[in-house]
Short mmCIF file of C-alpha atoms (C1' of nucleotides) in Angstrom, two decimals:
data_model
loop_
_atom_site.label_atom_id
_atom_site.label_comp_id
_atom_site.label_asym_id
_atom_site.label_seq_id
_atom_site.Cartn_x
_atom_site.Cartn_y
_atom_site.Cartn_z
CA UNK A 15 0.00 0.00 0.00
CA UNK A 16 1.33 3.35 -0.70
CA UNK A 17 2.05 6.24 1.91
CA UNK A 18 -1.05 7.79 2.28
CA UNK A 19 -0.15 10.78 5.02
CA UNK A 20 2.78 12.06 5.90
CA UNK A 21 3.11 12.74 9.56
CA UNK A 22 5.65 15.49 11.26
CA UNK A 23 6.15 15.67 14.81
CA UNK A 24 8.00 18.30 17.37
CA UNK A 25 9.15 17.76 20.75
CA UNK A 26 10.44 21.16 22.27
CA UNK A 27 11.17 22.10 26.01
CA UNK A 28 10.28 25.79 25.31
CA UNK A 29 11.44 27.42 29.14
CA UNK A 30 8.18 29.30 29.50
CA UNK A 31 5.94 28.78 27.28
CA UNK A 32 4.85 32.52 27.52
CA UNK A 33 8.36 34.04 27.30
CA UNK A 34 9.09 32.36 24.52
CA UNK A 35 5.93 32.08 22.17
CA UNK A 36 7.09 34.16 19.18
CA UNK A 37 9.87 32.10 19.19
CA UNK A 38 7.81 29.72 19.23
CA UNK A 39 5.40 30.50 16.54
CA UNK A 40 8.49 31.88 14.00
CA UNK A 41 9.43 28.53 14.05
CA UNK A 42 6.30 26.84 13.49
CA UNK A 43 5.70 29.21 10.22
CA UNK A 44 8.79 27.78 8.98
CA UNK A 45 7.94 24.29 10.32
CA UNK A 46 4.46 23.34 10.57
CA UNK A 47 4.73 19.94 12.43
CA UNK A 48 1.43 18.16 12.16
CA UNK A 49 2.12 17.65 16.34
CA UNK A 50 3.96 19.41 18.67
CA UNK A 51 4.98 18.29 21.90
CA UNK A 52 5.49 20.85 24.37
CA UNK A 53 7.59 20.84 27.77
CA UNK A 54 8.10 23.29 30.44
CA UNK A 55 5.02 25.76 30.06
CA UNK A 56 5.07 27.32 33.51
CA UNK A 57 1.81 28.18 33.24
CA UNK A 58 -1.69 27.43 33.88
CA UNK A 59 -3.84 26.17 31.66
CA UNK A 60 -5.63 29.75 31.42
CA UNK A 61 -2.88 31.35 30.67
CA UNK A 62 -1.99 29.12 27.75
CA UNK A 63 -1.61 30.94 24.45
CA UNK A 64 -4.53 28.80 23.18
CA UNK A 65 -5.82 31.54 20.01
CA UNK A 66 -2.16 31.84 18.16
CA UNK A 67 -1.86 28.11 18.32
CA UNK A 68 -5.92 27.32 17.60
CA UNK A 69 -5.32 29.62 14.40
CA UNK A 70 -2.26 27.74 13.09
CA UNK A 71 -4.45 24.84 12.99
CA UNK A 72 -3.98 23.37 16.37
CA UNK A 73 -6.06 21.17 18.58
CA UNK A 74 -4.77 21.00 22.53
CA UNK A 75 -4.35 19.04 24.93
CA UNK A 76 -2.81 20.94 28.11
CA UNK A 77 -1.49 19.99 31.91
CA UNK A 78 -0.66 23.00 32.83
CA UNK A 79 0.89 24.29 36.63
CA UNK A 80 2.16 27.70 37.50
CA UNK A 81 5.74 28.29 37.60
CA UNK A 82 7.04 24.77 37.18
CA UNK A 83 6.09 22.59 34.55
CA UNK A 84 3.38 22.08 32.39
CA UNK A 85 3.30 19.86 29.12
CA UNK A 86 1.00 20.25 26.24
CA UNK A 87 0.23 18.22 23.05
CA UNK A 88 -0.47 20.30 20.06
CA UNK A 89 -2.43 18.20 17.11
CA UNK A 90 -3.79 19.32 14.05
CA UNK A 91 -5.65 16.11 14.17
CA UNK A 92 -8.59 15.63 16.64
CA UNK A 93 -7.06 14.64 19.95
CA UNK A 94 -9.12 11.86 22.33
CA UNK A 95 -8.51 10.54 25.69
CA UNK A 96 -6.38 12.49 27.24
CA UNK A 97 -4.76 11.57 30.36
CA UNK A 98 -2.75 14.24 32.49
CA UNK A 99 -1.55 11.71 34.81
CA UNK A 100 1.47 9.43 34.79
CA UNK A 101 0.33 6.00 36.92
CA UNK A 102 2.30 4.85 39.48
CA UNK A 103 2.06 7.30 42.35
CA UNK A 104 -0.96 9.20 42.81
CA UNK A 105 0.78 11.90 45.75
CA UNK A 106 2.39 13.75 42.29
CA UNK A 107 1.24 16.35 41.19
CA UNK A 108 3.48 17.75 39.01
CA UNK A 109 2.18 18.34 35.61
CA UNK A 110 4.97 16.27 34.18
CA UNK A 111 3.14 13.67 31.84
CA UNK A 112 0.05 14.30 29.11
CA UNK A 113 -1.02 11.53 26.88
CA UNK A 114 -3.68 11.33 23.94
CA UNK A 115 -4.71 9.51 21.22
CA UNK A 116 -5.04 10.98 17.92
CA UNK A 117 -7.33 10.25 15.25
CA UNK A 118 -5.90 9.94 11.85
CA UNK A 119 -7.83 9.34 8.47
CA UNK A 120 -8.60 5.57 8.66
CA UNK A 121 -5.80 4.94 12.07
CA UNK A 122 -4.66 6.23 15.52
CA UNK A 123 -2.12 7.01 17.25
CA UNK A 124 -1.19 7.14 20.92
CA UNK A 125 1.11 10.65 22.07
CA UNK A 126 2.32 11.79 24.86
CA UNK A 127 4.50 14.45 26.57
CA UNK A 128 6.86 14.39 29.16
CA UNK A 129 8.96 16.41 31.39
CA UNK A 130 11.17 13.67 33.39
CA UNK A 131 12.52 15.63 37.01
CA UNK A 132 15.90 17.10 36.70
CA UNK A 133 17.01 15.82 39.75
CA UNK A 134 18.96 18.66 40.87
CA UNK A 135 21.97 17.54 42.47
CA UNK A 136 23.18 13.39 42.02
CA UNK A 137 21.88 11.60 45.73
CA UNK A 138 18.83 14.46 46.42
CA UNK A 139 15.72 13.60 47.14
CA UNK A 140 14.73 15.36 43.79
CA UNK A 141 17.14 12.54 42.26
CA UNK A 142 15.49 9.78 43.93
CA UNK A 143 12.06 11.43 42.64
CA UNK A 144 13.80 11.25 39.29
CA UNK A 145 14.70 7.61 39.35
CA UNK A 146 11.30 6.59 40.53
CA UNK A 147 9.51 8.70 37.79
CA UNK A 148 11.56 6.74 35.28
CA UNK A 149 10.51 4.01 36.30
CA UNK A 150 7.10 4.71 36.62
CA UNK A 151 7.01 5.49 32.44
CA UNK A 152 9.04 2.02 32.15
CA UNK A 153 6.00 0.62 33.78
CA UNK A 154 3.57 2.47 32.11
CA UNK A 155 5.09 1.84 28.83
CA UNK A 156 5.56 -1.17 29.27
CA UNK A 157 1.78 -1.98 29.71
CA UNK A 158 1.34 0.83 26.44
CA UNK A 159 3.57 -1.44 23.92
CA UNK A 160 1.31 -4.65 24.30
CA UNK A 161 -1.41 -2.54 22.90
CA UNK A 162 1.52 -2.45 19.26
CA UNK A 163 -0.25 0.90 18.79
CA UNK A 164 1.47 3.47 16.61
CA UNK A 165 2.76 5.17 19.49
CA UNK A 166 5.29 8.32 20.32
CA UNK A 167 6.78 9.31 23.38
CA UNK A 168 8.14 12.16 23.32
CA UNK A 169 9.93 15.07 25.87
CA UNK A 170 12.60 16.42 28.35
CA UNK A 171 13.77 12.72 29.26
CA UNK A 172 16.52 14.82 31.56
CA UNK A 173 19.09 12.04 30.66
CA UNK A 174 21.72 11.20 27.47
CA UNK A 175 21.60 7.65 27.16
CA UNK A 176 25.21 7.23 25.92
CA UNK A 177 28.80 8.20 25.69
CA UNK A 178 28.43 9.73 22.16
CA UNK A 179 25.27 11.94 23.93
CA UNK A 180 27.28 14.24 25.80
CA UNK A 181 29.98 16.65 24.83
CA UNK A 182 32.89 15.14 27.53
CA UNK A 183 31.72 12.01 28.64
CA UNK A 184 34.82 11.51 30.91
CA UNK A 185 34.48 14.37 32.19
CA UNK A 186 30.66 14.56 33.18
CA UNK A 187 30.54 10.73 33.97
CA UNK A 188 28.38 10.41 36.94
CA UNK A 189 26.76 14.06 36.88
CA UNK A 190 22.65 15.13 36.81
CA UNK A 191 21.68 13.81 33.09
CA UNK A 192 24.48 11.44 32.65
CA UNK A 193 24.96 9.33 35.52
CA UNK A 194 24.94 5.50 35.65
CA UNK A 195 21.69 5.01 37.51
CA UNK A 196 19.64 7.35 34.95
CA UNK A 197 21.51 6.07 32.15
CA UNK A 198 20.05 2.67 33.34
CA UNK A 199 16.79 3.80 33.72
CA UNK A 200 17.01 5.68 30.65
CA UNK A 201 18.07 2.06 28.72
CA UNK A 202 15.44 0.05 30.61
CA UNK A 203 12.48 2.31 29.33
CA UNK A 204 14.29 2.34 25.56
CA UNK A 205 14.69 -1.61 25.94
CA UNK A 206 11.02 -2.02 26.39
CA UNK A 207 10.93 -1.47 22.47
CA UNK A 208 10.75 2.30 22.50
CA UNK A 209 13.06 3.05 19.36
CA UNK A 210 15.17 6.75 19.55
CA UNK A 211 13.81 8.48 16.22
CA UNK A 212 16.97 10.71 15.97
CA UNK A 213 19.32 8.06 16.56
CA UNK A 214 17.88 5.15 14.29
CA UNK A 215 18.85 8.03 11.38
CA UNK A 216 21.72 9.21 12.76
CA UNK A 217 23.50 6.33 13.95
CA UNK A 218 27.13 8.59 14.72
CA UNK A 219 25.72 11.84 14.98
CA UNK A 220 27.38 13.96 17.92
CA UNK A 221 24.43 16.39 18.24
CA UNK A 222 22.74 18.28 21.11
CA UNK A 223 19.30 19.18 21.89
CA UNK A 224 20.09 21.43 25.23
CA UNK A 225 23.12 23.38 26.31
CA UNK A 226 23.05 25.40 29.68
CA UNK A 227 22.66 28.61 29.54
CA UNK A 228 25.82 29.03 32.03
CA UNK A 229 29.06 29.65 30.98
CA UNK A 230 28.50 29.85 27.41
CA UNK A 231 27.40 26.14 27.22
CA UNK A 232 26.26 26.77 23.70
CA UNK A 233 28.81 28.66 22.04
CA UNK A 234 31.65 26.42 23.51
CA UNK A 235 29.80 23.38 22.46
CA UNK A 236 28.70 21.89 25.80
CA UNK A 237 25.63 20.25 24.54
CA UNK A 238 23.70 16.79 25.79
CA UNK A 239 21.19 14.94 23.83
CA UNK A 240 18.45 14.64 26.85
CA UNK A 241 15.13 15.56 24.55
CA UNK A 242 14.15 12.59 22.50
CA UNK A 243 10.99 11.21 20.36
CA UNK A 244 10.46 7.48 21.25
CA UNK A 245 8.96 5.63 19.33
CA UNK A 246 6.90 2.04 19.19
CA UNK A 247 8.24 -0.92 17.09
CA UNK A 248 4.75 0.16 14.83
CA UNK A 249 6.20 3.83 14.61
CA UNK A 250 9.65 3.39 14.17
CA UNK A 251 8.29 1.15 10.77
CA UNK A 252 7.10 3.93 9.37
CA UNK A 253 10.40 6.79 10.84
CA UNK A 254 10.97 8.35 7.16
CA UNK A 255 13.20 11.06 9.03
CA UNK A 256 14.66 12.35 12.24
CA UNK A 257 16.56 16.16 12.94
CA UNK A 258 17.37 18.08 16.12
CA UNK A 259 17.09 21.72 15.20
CA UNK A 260 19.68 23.73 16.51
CA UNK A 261 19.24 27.25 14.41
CA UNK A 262 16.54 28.74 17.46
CA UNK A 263 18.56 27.88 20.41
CA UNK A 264 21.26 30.34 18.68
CA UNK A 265 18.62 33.31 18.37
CA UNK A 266 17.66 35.96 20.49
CA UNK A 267 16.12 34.85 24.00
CA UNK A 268 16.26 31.24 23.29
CA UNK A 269 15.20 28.58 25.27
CA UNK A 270 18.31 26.53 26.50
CA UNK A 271 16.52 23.50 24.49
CA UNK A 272 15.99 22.98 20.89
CA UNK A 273 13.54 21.13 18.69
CA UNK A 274 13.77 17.69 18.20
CA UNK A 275 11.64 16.52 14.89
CA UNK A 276 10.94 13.13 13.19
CA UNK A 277 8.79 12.07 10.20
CA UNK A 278 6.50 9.18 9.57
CA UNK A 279 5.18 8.17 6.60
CA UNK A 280 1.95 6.45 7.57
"C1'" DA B 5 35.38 26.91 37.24
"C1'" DT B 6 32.14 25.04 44.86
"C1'" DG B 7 31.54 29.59 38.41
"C1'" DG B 8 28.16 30.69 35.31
"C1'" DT B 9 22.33 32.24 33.22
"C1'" DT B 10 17.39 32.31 32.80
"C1'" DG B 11 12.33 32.55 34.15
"C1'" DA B 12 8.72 33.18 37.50
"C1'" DA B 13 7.73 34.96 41.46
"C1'" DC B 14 9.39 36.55 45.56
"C1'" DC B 15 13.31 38.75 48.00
"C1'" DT B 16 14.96 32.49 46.21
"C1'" DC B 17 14.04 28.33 43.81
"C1'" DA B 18 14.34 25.16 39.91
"C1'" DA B 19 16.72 24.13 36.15
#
DNA sequence: ATGGTTGAACCTCAA
């Protein structure tokens, strides 16, 4: 059968979503991703930019928290069943985790967004949180893949799975985002089945999809590879392309992430 | 670099 729809998808940790919509929407004139997964709104949901994205074709889905937080799917397909939720401990209530299903022409697929913890400082309780939250998606997902849905999770996974992630892996061996606990964790969820979109097309590729905004992180090159789109064995069939997008976090005011993009040809 | 920057909201925290 031939490819009848071509499917783009986003994953951005924006740093405020408010602060930094018309980066934001600059980018989506010159990149008009069918879905867009958003991290790190800091906003409620009523203070969501909901008319400039509703007029660029958008339907939303938003868990939204002041301050901290807050992910969003943004589908120019009809989203269904959201859940704001991740499972697995019902005392959080960080809006970390958003999940839909989208209704294609004649097929669905299952989305979500997520904003894994930070985890501060290596042995905090904000690291333990971390490591927990991990593996509550492992569990979740886990549960998600015997569904073998077309299915994309995508976000701020806070960790670079490998050596080749991070710009001095000697050097920042054991450190937030790159030490051998998350890095486990980080495998574990991937080994479930979840595919990496960016690396399955870019096997060698040293690129970056955050650099702190400390110290010139960016200009000197001091990049990780923590945002990812994660795909289902039924996805990754259909991965056409994969890109991290690193033109916006060199603009003005940038958010200290940049886009992450894939394609599937459905 | 036990430094450094940014955003939101408060006079500091989270990243």
């Amino acid at each position: 059968m031939p490819h009848a729809l071509t499917l783009t998808l986003a994953t951005w940790n924006v740093n405020s979503l408010r602060a930094r919509l018309p980066n934001l929407l600059a980018w989506l004139d010159k990149n008009p991703v069918d879905m867009l997964l958003l991290q790190e709104l800091k906003c409620t949901e009523d203070h969501f930019p909901r008319l400039e994205l509703e007029e660029r074709g958008y339907n939303l889905a938003i868990s939204g928290q002041k301050t901290f937080n807050g992910v969003a799917i943004c589908s120019k397909y009809p989203l269904e069943d959201v859940s704001r939720s991740l499972p697995g401990d019902a005392s959080d209530m960080a809006a970390r985790y958003i999940e839909a299903v989208v209704s294609l022409k004649d097929k669905a697929l299952r989305v979500a967004s997520v904003y894994v913890p930070n985890g501060q400082e290596v042995g905090s309780d904000k690291f333990a949180y971390k490591l927990a939250f991990l593996e509550r998606l492992q569990t979740h997902w886990h549960q998600l893949l015997t569904y073998h849905e077309i299915a994309v999770l995508g976000g701020d996974f806070n960790v670079a799975p490998y050596p080749m992630d991070v710009y001095d892996p000697e050097k920042l061996d054991g450190s937030v985002c790159y030490h051998p606990e998350e890095r486990t964790r980080m495998r574990a969820l991937m080994h479930l089945g979840l595919m990496d979109a960016f690396r399955l097309k870019h096997p060698e590729a040293r690129e970056y999809s955050w650099w702190d905004y400390r110290s010139g992180g960016y200009q000197r090159g001091h990049g990780m590879r923590i945002d990812h789109l994660l795909l289902s064995p039924e996805a990754a069939d259909h991965l056409t392309d994969a890109a991290i997008d690193e033109r916006p976090r060199g603009e003005e005011k940038p958010s200290d992430h940049a886009p992450v993009t894939a394609t599937l040809e459905l």
